[in-house]
Coordinates of C-alpha atoms and ligand atoms in Angstrom, one line a residue:
X26 CA 127.8 93.9 57.4
X27 CA 130.8 95.9 56.2
X28 CA 132.1 92.8 54.4
X29 CA 129.0 92.5 52.3
X30 CA 128.9 96.0 51.0
X31 CA 128.0 96.5 47.2
X32 CA 129.6 98.3 45.6
X33 CA 132.8 97.4 47.5
X34 CA 134.3 100.4 49.0
X35 CA 137.9 101.4 48.1
X36 CA 139.2 101.1 51.7
X37 CA 137.5 99.5 54.7
X38 CA 138.8 98.4 58.0
X39 CA 136.9 97.2 61.0
X40 CA 137.0 99.3 64.2
X41 CA 137.2 98.4 67.8
X42 CA 134.2 97.9 70.1
X43 CA 130.5 97.0 69.7
X44 CA 129.6 99.8 67.2
X45 CA 126.7 102.2 67.6
X46 CA 123.3 101.1 68.6
X47 CA 120.6 103.4 67.1
X48 CA 117.7 104.1 69.5
X49 CA 115.0 106.5 70.0
X50 CA 117.4 108.8 71.6
X51 CA 119.8 109.0 68.5
X52 CA 120.3 112.5 67.2
X53 CA 121.4 113.5 63.8
X54 CA 123.1 116.6 62.5
X55 CA 124.3 118.0 59.2
X56 CA 126.2 121.0 58.0
X57 CA 124.3 123.3 55.6
X58 CA 125.6 121.7 52.4
X59 CA 124.6 118.2 53.7
X60 CA 121.2 119.3 54.7
X61 CA 119.5 117.5 51.7
X62 CA 121.2 114.2 52.6
X63 CA 120.1 114.6 56.2
X64 CA 116.5 115.1 55.1
X65 CA 116.8 111.9 53.0
X66 CA 118.3 109.9 55.8
X67 CA 115.7 111.0 58.4
X68 CA 112.8 110.4 55.9
X69 CA 113.9 107.1 54.4
X70 CA 116.1 105.4 56.9
X71 CA 114.2 106.8 59.8
X72 CA 110.9 105.4 58.6
X73 CA 112.6 102.1 57.7
X74 CA 114.1 101.7 61.2
X75 CA 111.1 103.2 63.0
X76 CA 113.2 105.8 64.9
X77 CA 112.6 109.5 64.8
X78 CA 116.3 110.4 64.3
X79 CA 115.6 113.8 65.7
X80 CA 118.0 116.7 65.0
X81 CA 120.7 117.4 67.5
X82 CA 123.5 119.8 67.7
X83 CA 126.9 119.5 66.2
X84 CA 128.5 118.4 69.4
X85 CA 125.8 116.1 70.8
X86 CA 124.5 114.3 67.7
X87 CA 125.5 110.7 67.2
X88 CA 125.1 110.8 63.4
X89 CA 127.0 113.7 61.9
X90 CA 127.1 114.5 58.1
X91 CA 129.3 117.3 56.6
X92 CA 130.9 118.4 53.4
X93 CA 134.7 119.1 53.5
X94 CA 136.4 119.7 50.1
X95 CA 139.6 119.9 52.0
X96 CA 139.4 116.4 53.4
X97 CA 141.6 114.9 50.9
X98 CA 138.8 113.0 49.1
X99 CA 137.9 113.0 45.4
X100 CA 134.6 114.2 43.8
X101 CA 131.7 112.1 45.1
X102 CA 134.1 110.5 47.6
X103 CA 133.4 110.1 51.3
X104 CA 134.8 109.0 54.6
X105 CA 132.6 107.1 57.1
X106 CA 133.8 106.3 60.6
X107 CA 131.6 104.4 63.1
X108 CA 132.5 103.8 66.7
X109 CA 130.5 103.3 69.9
X110 CA 130.4 107.1 70.3
X111 CA 128.9 108.0 66.9
X112 CA 128.9 107.7 63.1
X113 CA 130.5 110.5 61.0
X114 CA 130.1 111.0 57.2
X115 CA 132.4 113.6 55.5
X116 CA 131.9 114.0 51.8
X117 CA 134.1 115.8 49.3
X118 CA 130.7 117.3 48.2
X119 CA 127.0 116.6 48.8
X120 CA 127.1 113.7 46.5
X121 CA 129.9 112.1 48.6
X122 CA 127.8 112.6 51.8
X123 CA 124.9 110.9 50.1
X124 CA 127.0 107.9 49.1
X125 CA 128.4 107.8 52.7
X126 CA 124.8 107.8 53.9
X127 CA 124.0 104.9 51.5
X128 CA 126.8 103.0 52.9
X129 CA 125.7 103.7 56.5
X130 CA 122.4 102.3 55.5
X131 CA 123.9 99.1 54.0
X132 CA 125.9 98.5 57.3
X133 CA 122.5 97.9 59.0
X134 CA 120.6 94.6 58.7
X135 CA 118.9 94.0 55.3
X136 CA 115.5 94.9 56.8
X137 CA 116.6 98.5 56.7
X138 CA 115.5 98.3 53.0
X139 CA 111.8 97.8 54.1
X140 CA 109.4 100.7 54.5
X141 CA 108.9 99.8 58.3
X142 CA 110.7 97.8 60.8
X143 CA 110.0 94.1 61.6
X144 CA 108.8 93.4 65.2
X145 CA 111.7 93.5 67.7
X146 CA 114.3 94.8 65.2
X147 CA 117.6 96.1 66.6
X148 CA 119.7 98.4 64.7
X149 CA 123.5 98.5 65.4
X150 CA 126.0 100.0 63.1
X151 CA 129.2 98.0 63.3
X152 CA 132.5 99.9 64.1
X153 CA 134.2 100.5 60.9
X154 CA 136.3 103.0 59.0
X155 CA 135.6 103.5 55.3
X156 CA 137.2 105.8 52.6
X157 CA 135.5 105.5 49.3
X158 CA 135.3 107.2 45.9
X159 CA 133.9 106.1 42.5
X160 CA 136.0 104.8 39.7
X161 CA 133.8 106.6 36.9
X162 CA 131.9 109.7 36.7
X163 CA 129.1 108.3 34.5
X164 CA 127.5 105.3 36.2
X165 CA 124.4 105.0 34.2
X166 CA 121.3 103.0 33.3
X167 CA 119.1 103.6 30.3
X168 CA 115.4 102.8 30.7
X169 CA 113.4 102.3 27.4
X170 CA 109.9 103.7 28.3
X171 CA 109.0 104.0 24.6
X172 CA 108.6 100.2 23.8
X173 CA 106.7 99.5 27.0
X174 CA 105.8 102.5 29.0
X175 CA 106.8 102.3 32.7
X176 CA 104.7 104.6 34.8
X177 CA 106.0 107.5 36.9
X178 CA 105.9 105.5 40.1
X179 CA 108.2 102.8 38.6
X180 CA 110.7 105.4 37.4
X181 CA 110.8 106.9 40.8
X182 CA 111.4 103.4 42.3
X183 CA 114.0 102.8 39.7
X184 CA 115.9 106.0 40.7
X185 CA 115.8 104.8 44.4
X186 CA 117.2 101.5 43.4
X187 CA 120.0 103.2 41.3
X188 CA 120.8 105.4 44.3
X189 CA 121.0 102.5 46.6
X190 CA 123.7 101.1 44.2
X191 CA 125.5 104.5 43.9
X192 CA 124.6 104.9 40.2
X193 CA 124.2 108.5 39.0
X194 CA 122.9 108.7 35.5
X195 CA 119.3 107.8 34.5
X196 CA 119.0 107.8 30.7
X197 CA 115.3 107.9 29.7
X198 CA 114.6 106.7 26.2
X199 CA 111.6 108.9 25.6
X200 CA 110.7 108.3 21.9
X201 CA 110.8 105.5 19.4
X202 CA 108.8 103.9 16.6
X203 CA 106.3 102.4 19.1
X204 CA 105.6 105.4 21.3
X205 CA 106.2 109.0 22.2
X206 CA 106.4 109.3 26.0
X207 CA 106.8 112.9 27.1
X208 CA 104.3 115.8 26.8
X209 CA 105.4 118.6 24.6
X210 CA 103.1 121.7 25.0
X211 CA 103.8 123.1 21.5
X212 CA 103.1 119.8 19.8
X213 CA 100.2 118.1 21.7
X214 CA 99.6 115.5 19.1
X215 CA 102.9 113.8 20.0
X216 CA 101.3 112.4 23.0
X217 CA 97.6 112.6 22.0
X218 CA 98.2 110.5 19.0
X219 CA 101.7 109.2 19.3
X220 CA 101.7 107.8 22.8
X221 CA 99.7 104.6 22.1
X222 CA 99.6 101.8 19.6
X223 CA 96.8 99.4 18.8
X224 CA 98.6 96.3 19.8
X225 CA 102.0 94.8 20.4
X226 CA 104.1 92.1 19.0
X227 CA 104.6 89.3 21.5
X228 CA 108.1 87.9 21.5
X229 CA 110.3 88.0 18.5
X230 CA 109.1 85.0 16.4
X231 CA 108.6 85.4 12.6
X232 CA 106.0 85.8 11.3
X233 CA 105.0 88.1 14.2
X234 CA 102.2 87.3 16.6
X235 CA 100.3 90.2 18.2
X236 CA 98.4 90.6 21.6
X237 CA 95.4 92.4 20.1
X238 CA 95.2 95.0 22.8
X239 CA 96.3 98.8 23.0
X240 CA 99.4 99.9 24.8
X241 CA 100.3 103.5 25.8
X242 CA 101.2 106.1 28.3
X243 CA 103.3 109.1 28.7
X244 CA 104.9 111.4 31.2
X245 CA 103.3 114.9 31.7
X246 CA 105.7 117.7 32.1
X247 CA 104.9 117.8 35.8
X248 CA 105.7 114.1 36.0
X249 CA 109.1 114.9 34.5
X250 CA 109.7 117.7 36.9
X251 CA 108.9 115.4 39.8
X252 CA 111.2 112.6 38.5
X253 CA 114.0 115.1 37.9
X254 CA 113.6 116.6 41.4
X255 CA 113.4 113.1 43.0
X256 CA 116.5 112.0 41.2
X257 CA 118.4 115.3 42.0
X258 CA 117.8 114.6 45.7
X259 CA 119.5 111.3 45.2
X260 CA 122.3 112.6 43.2
X261 CA 121.1 111.0 40.0
X262 CA 121.1 113.1 36.8
X263 CA 118.3 112.4 34.3
X264 CA 119.5 112.4 30.6
X265 CA 116.5 112.6 28.2
X266 CA 116.7 110.9 24.7
X267 CA 114.6 111.9 21.7
X268 CA 115.7 109.4 19.0
X269 CA 116.2 110.9 15.5
X270 CA 116.3 110.6 12.5
X271 CA 115.3 106.9 12.7
X272 CA 113.0 105.3 15.2
X273 CA 110.5 108.1 14.7
X274 CA 107.4 106.5 13.6
X275 CA 105.3 107.6 16.6
X276 CA 106.2 111.3 15.9
X277 CA 105.5 110.8 12.2
X278 CA 102.2 109.2 13.0
X279 CA 101.3 112.4 15.0
X280 CA 102.7 114.9 12.5
X281 CA 103.0 113.2 9.1
X282 CA 104.8 116.2 7.6
X283 CA 107.8 115.1 9.6
X284 CA 108.2 111.9 7.6
X285 CA 109.0 111.1 3.9
X286 CA 105.8 109.2 3.0
X287 CA 102.8 110.5 4.8
X288 CA 101.0 109.2 7.9
X289 CA 102.1 105.8 9.3
X290 CA 100.6 103.9 12.2
X291 CA 102.6 103.9 15.5
X292 CA 104.8 100.8 15.4
X293 CA 103.3 97.6 16.7
X294 CA 106.3 95.3 15.8
X295 CA 109.9 95.4 17.1
X296 CA 112.8 96.0 14.8
X297 CA 114.1 98.7 12.5
X298 CA 111.7 100.5 10.2
X299 CA 112.3 102.2 6.8
X300 CA 110.2 105.3 7.8
X301 CA 112.5 108.0 8.9
X302 CA 112.4 111.8 9.3
X303 CA 112.7 114.1 6.3
X304 CA 115.6 116.4 6.4
X305 CA 113.8 119.6 5.8
X306 CA 114.0 123.0 7.6
X307 CA 110.6 122.4 9.0
X308 CA 111.6 119.1 10.6
X309 CA 114.8 120.7 12.0
X310 CA 112.8 123.6 13.5
X311 CA 110.2 121.1 15.0
X312 CA 112.9 119.2 16.8
X313 CA 114.8 122.3 17.9
X314 CA 111.5 123.4 19.5
X315 CA 111.0 119.9 21.1
X316 CA 114.5 120.1 22.4
X317 CA 114.0 123.6 23.8
X318 CA 111.0 122.6 25.7
X319 CA 112.8 119.6 27.2
X320 CA 115.8 121.6 28.2
X321 CA 113.5 123.5 30.5
X322 CA 112.6 120.4 32.2
X323 CA 115.9 118.5 32.3
X324 CA 118.9 120.4 33.7
X325 CA 121.4 117.8 32.7
X326 CA 124.3 119.1 30.7
X327 CA 123.8 116.2 28.3
X328 CA 120.8 115.7 25.9
X329 CA 120.8 112.4 23.9
X330 CA 119.6 112.6 20.3
X331 CA 119.6 108.9 19.5
X332 CA 121.1 108.7 16.1
X333 CA 121.0 104.9 15.8
X334 CA 119.7 102.5 13.1
X335 CA 118.5 105.0 10.5
X336 CA 117.9 103.2 7.2
X337 CA 118.7 105.3 4.2
X338 CA 116.2 103.9 1.6
X339 CA 113.6 106.7 1.9
X340 CA 116.3 109.5 1.6
X341 CA 117.5 107.8 -1.7
X342 CA 114.1 108.3 -3.2
X343 CA 113.2 111.6 -1.6
X344 CA 113.4 114.8 -3.7
X345 CA 114.0 116.9 -0.7
X346 CA 116.7 114.8 0.8
X347 CA 118.5 114.6 -2.6
X348 CA 118.2 118.3 -3.0
X349 CA 119.7 118.8 0.5
X350 CA 122.6 116.4 -0.5
X351 CA 123.2 118.5 -3.6
X352 CA 123.0 121.9 -1.9
X353 CA 125.2 121.0 0.9
X354 CA 127.7 119.1 -1.3
X355 CA 127.3 115.9 0.6
X356 CA 128.7 112.7 -0.7
X357 CA 125.6 110.5 0.1
X358 CA 122.7 109.7 2.5
X359 CA 125.2 108.8 5.2
X360 CA 126.7 112.2 5.1
X361 CA 123.1 113.6 5.1
X362 CA 122.7 111.9 8.5
X363 CA 125.9 113.5 9.8
X364 CA 124.6 116.9 8.6
X365 CA 121.3 116.4 10.3
X366 CA 123.0 115.3 13.6
X367 CA 125.5 118.2 13.4
X368 CA 122.5 120.7 13.1
X369 CA 121.2 119.4 16.4
X370 CA 124.6 119.3 18.0
X371 CA 125.0 123.0 17.0
X372 CA 121.6 123.8 18.5
X373 CA 122.4 122.1 21.8
X374 CA 125.9 123.7 21.9
X375 CA 124.2 127.2 21.4
X376 CA 122.0 126.4 24.4
X377 CA 125.1 125.6 26.5
X378 CA 124.4 121.8 26.5
X379 CA 126.3 118.8 25.2
X380 CA 124.9 116.4 22.7
X381 CA 125.3 112.6 23.3
X382 CA 124.3 110.0 20.8
X383 CA 124.6 106.4 19.9
X384 CA 127.8 105.6 18.0
X385 CA 126.2 106.1 14.6
X386 CA 126.6 109.9 15.2
X387 CA 130.2 109.3 14.1
X388 CA 129.2 107.9 10.8
X389 CA 129.1 109.8 7.5
X390 CA 132.2 111.9 7.3
X391 CA 133.2 111.5 10.9
X392 CA 134.3 107.9 11.0
X393 CA 135.2 105.2 8.4
X394 CA 133.1 103.0 10.6
X395 CA 130.9 100.0 9.9
X396 CA 129.4 101.5 6.8
X397 CA 132.7 101.9 5.0
X398 CA 135.0 104.7 4.1
X399 CA 133.9 108.3 4.1
X400 CA 135.4 111.6 3.3
X401 CA 138.9 112.1 4.6
X402 CA 139.4 113.6 8.0
X403 CA 139.6 117.3 8.0
X404 CA 137.5 117.9 4.9
X405 CA 134.4 118.5 6.9
X406 CA 133.4 120.1 10.2
X407 CA 133.3 117.6 13.0
X408 CA 131.0 117.4 16.0
X409 CA 131.3 120.2 18.6
X410 CA 134.0 119.5 21.2
X411 CA 131.5 118.8 23.9
X412 CA 129.6 116.1 21.9
X413 CA 129.9 112.6 23.5
X414 CA 129.4 109.1 22.0
X415 CA 127.6 106.2 23.5
X416 CA 129.4 103.1 22.2
X417 CA 126.9 100.3 21.8
X418 CA 127.8 98.3 18.6
X419 CA 130.9 96.8 20.5
X420 CA 133.7 99.1 21.5
X421 CA 134.8 100.5 18.2
X422 CA 132.7 103.6 18.2
X423 CA 134.0 104.4 21.6
X424 CA 137.6 103.9 20.6
X425 CA 137.2 106.1 17.6
X426 CA 135.5 108.8 19.5
X427 CA 138.0 108.8 22.3
X428 CA 140.9 108.9 19.8
X429 CA 139.1 111.9 18.1
X430 CA 139.1 113.6 21.4
X431 CA 135.4 113.2 22.4
X432 CA 134.1 111.9 25.7
X433 CA 132.5 108.5 25.5
X434 CA 130.1 106.3 27.6
X435 CA 130.6 102.6 27.1
X436 CA 127.5 100.5 26.7
X437 CA 128.4 97.6 24.2
X438 CA 125.7 95.1 23.7
X439 CA 127.6 92.0 24.9
X440 CA 128.3 93.4 28.3
X441 CA 125.5 96.0 28.8
X442 CA 122.1 95.0 27.3
X443 CA 120.0 93.9 30.2
X444 CA 117.2 92.8 27.9
X445 CA 119.6 90.0 26.7
X446 CA 119.2 86.4 28.0
X447 CA 120.5 85.5 31.5
X448 CA 121.1 81.9 30.8
X449 CA 120.6 79.4 28.0
X450 CA 118.0 77.5 29.9
X451 CA 114.6 76.9 28.2
X452 CA 113.0 78.3 31.2
X453 CA 114.6 81.8 30.7
X454 CA 111.9 84.2 29.6
X455 CA 112.0 85.6 26.0
X456 CA 115.6 84.9 25.3
X457 CA 117.0 87.5 23.0
X458 CA 120.6 88.7 22.2
X459 CA 123.8 87.1 23.4
X460 CA 124.3 85.4 26.8
X461 CA 124.8 88.0 29.5
X462 CA 125.0 86.4 32.9
X463 CA 125.5 88.4 36.1
X464 CA 129.2 87.3 36.1
X465 CA 129.6 88.4 32.5
X466 CA 128.3 91.9 33.5
X467 CA 130.6 91.7 36.6
X468 CA 133.9 90.7 35.0
X469 CA 133.8 92.7 31.8
X470 CA 136.0 95.8 31.7
X471 CA 134.4 99.2 30.7
X472 CA 137.5 100.8 29.3
X473 CA 138.4 99.3 25.9
X474 CA 142.0 97.9 25.6
X475 CA 144.3 99.7 23.4
X476 CA 143.5 103.2 24.4
X477 CA 146.4 105.3 25.6
X478 CA 146.0 106.7 29.2
X479 CA 145.2 110.1 27.6
X480 CA 142.5 108.6 25.3
X481 CA 141.2 106.6 28.2
X482 CA 140.5 109.8 30.1
X483 CA 137.7 110.4 27.6
X484 CA 135.8 107.3 28.9
X485 CA 133.4 109.0 31.3
X486 CA 132.1 105.7 32.4
X487 CA 129.6 103.0 31.4
X488 CA 126.0 102.3 31.5
X489 CA 123.6 99.4 31.1
X490 CA 120.6 99.6 28.7
X491 CA 117.2 98.2 29.5
X492 CA 115.3 97.9 26.3
X493 CA 111.7 96.9 26.9
X494 CA 110.4 95.2 23.9
X495 CA 110.0 92.1 25.9
X496 CA 109.7 93.8 29.4
X497 CA 106.0 94.6 29.5
X498 CA 105.5 95.0 33.3
X499 CA 107.5 96.3 36.3
X500 CA 107.8 92.8 37.6
X501 CA 109.5 91.7 34.4
X502 CA 111.7 94.8 34.7
X503 CA 112.9 93.7 38.1
X504 CA 113.6 90.3 36.7
X505 CA 115.8 91.5 33.9
X506 CA 117.6 94.3 35.8
X507 CA 118.4 92.6 39.1
X508 CA 120.8 91.5 40.2
X509 CA 122.8 92.3 37.1
X510 CA 122.5 96.0 38.0
X511 CA 124.2 95.2 41.3
X512 CA 127.1 93.6 39.5
X513 CA 127.3 96.5 37.2
X514 CA 127.3 99.0 40.0
X515 CA 130.4 97.5 41.5
X516 CA 132.1 97.4 38.1
X517 CA 131.7 101.2 37.6
X518 CA 132.1 102.3 41.3
X519 CA 134.8 100.0 42.7
X520 CA 138.5 100.1 41.6
X521 CA 140.8 97.1 41.7
X522 CA 140.5 93.5 40.6
X523 CA 137.2 91.8 40.3
X524 CA 137.0 88.1 41.2
X525 CA 133.5 86.6 40.9
X526 CA 134.2 84.0 43.5
X527 CA 134.8 86.9 46.0
X528 CA 131.8 88.8 44.8
X529 CA 129.2 86.0 44.8
X530 CA 128.9 85.6 48.6
X531 CA 128.5 89.4 48.9
X532 CA 125.9 89.4 46.2
X533 CA 123.9 86.6 48.0
X534 CA 123.9 88.8 51.1
X535 CA 122.9 91.8 48.8
X536 CA 119.9 89.7 47.6
X537 CA 118.4 89.9 51.1
X538 CA 118.5 93.7 50.7
X539 CA 116.7 93.4 47.4
X540 CA 114.2 91.1 49.0
X541 CA 113.6 93.6 51.7
X542 CA 113.3 96.4 49.1
X543 CA 110.6 94.3 47.3
X544 CA 112.6 93.7 44.2
X545 CA 111.6 90.6 42.3
X546 CA 115.0 89.9 40.9
X547 CA 116.2 86.8 39.0
X548 CA 117.5 84.2 41.6
X549 CA 121.0 83.1 40.8
X550 CA 119.8 79.6 40.3
X551 CA 117.2 80.6 37.6
X552 CA 113.7 81.9 37.3
X553 CA 110.9 81.0 39.7
X554 CA 108.0 79.2 37.9
X555 CA 106.0 82.5 37.5
X556 CA 109.0 84.2 36.0
X557 CA 109.0 82.0 33.0
X558 CA 107.1 82.8 29.9
X559 CA 106.3 79.5 28.1
X560 CA 105.2 80.0 24.6
X561 CA 106.6 83.5 24.1
X562 CA 109.5 82.9 21.7
X563 CA 112.6 85.1 21.6
X564 CA 115.3 85.1 19.0
X565 CA 118.8 83.5 18.6
Ligands
LIG619 C1 120.5 100.6 20.1 O1 120.6 99.6 20.8 N1 119.8 100.7 19.0 C2 121.2 101.8 20.5

């Protein structure tokens, strides 16, 4: 199985001999720093293969896990050696041991991804020597649980599938026009009133058609704690996003004083809405309080404040927005957005955290970007040094941010939006966006061309974004995410050239693992009949 690993390890060579047969007598051992990985291995792999994997001593265990920062490995890197005597995983750190254990699992037959073994299964690890380390630090996936809520159990499963692919950042999009999805103790109406809508637009056709039934759901704070702990055990960091100052209708519905024009319904259509937050002290205090509660739940160094797609029409007509522009000496509403974002950036920095936002956070005075020229550089305060930019409208935002010395995460629509169409076939369900086949995900390069090596150091990595306007069930989520996520995982983990002809046979072998894990991926040949959605029209 060592020639079908995904993501492909950096170095791998077959060993001599028959490998290691796992039996009821197989013992496992871990040093103190690898104890968490051992617990995971015994629980998940042990129950999959139906063997007790009992603990043994350092000298008599066949599977040995340890951390050794002096072993010449890089962060998150590991060395895995299997021969007929045993299997040893040495990680640079606990994350490295975990990835080594994930590779060890992949070396077994695909049935190891089931919850229990098939009749008569035999488990033999092939003799192999692997040294591996990731290309990027940020190997992420964003899950939009605002448009269509995904319940806790699906998020936990999504984390497991990310970990299987050695991905390490789950970005949860927790608020949008169509729903507020996390309990905030101080502001209970956010979920009491903002977590559901009366109906949903179906497809993207104009004029819109609706399904005529309510949609909703939210994560209680204990659900969040559970997700964060589950993810941490699997070396996945959870980055929360509260999207401001646009995409805020659900919050404005719950607390109309947050907006510019009174109470509005929670959004039932997809798209961009005129209703945005007011830029008052009260609104800033509200969001500082929301952020503070969420910082208690999410230990991630990063907090995502959204910042995308904020129409300026309401601020043009708003006395309080215009007063703020005058008082702060701002040029226009674009600079007002920068001012608002900068306040939250300062707040997060004061709490020892780093703001991350969509590339619009550079606009206003920060970047003469897609909305035209702004105040010359140096005339106004920039974002704090730790602020990071998520480049989604192509690569320009990422390039500008990296040149300005900010860290960036690359997620341009054309290579990273997993809600986009997987083929041009009429059978493809709810076709939106541009064509993004599995090979397009695989072959695209995360680091933009033209960055100097020093600027390229600011590229923390890349992520895929799973927007869920048209993904209304976990089954549809599987269809849109897999196997494109598998291709993405190799792109951000593995170094070296990528050749789709070399990848595809490995991917076909990997699909058997996804089958065993119960993932309803899109077959490479196209959707199964029940994966089509005749009559639900997307958009070109
Ligand atoms: C986005 O896709 N609006 C970040």
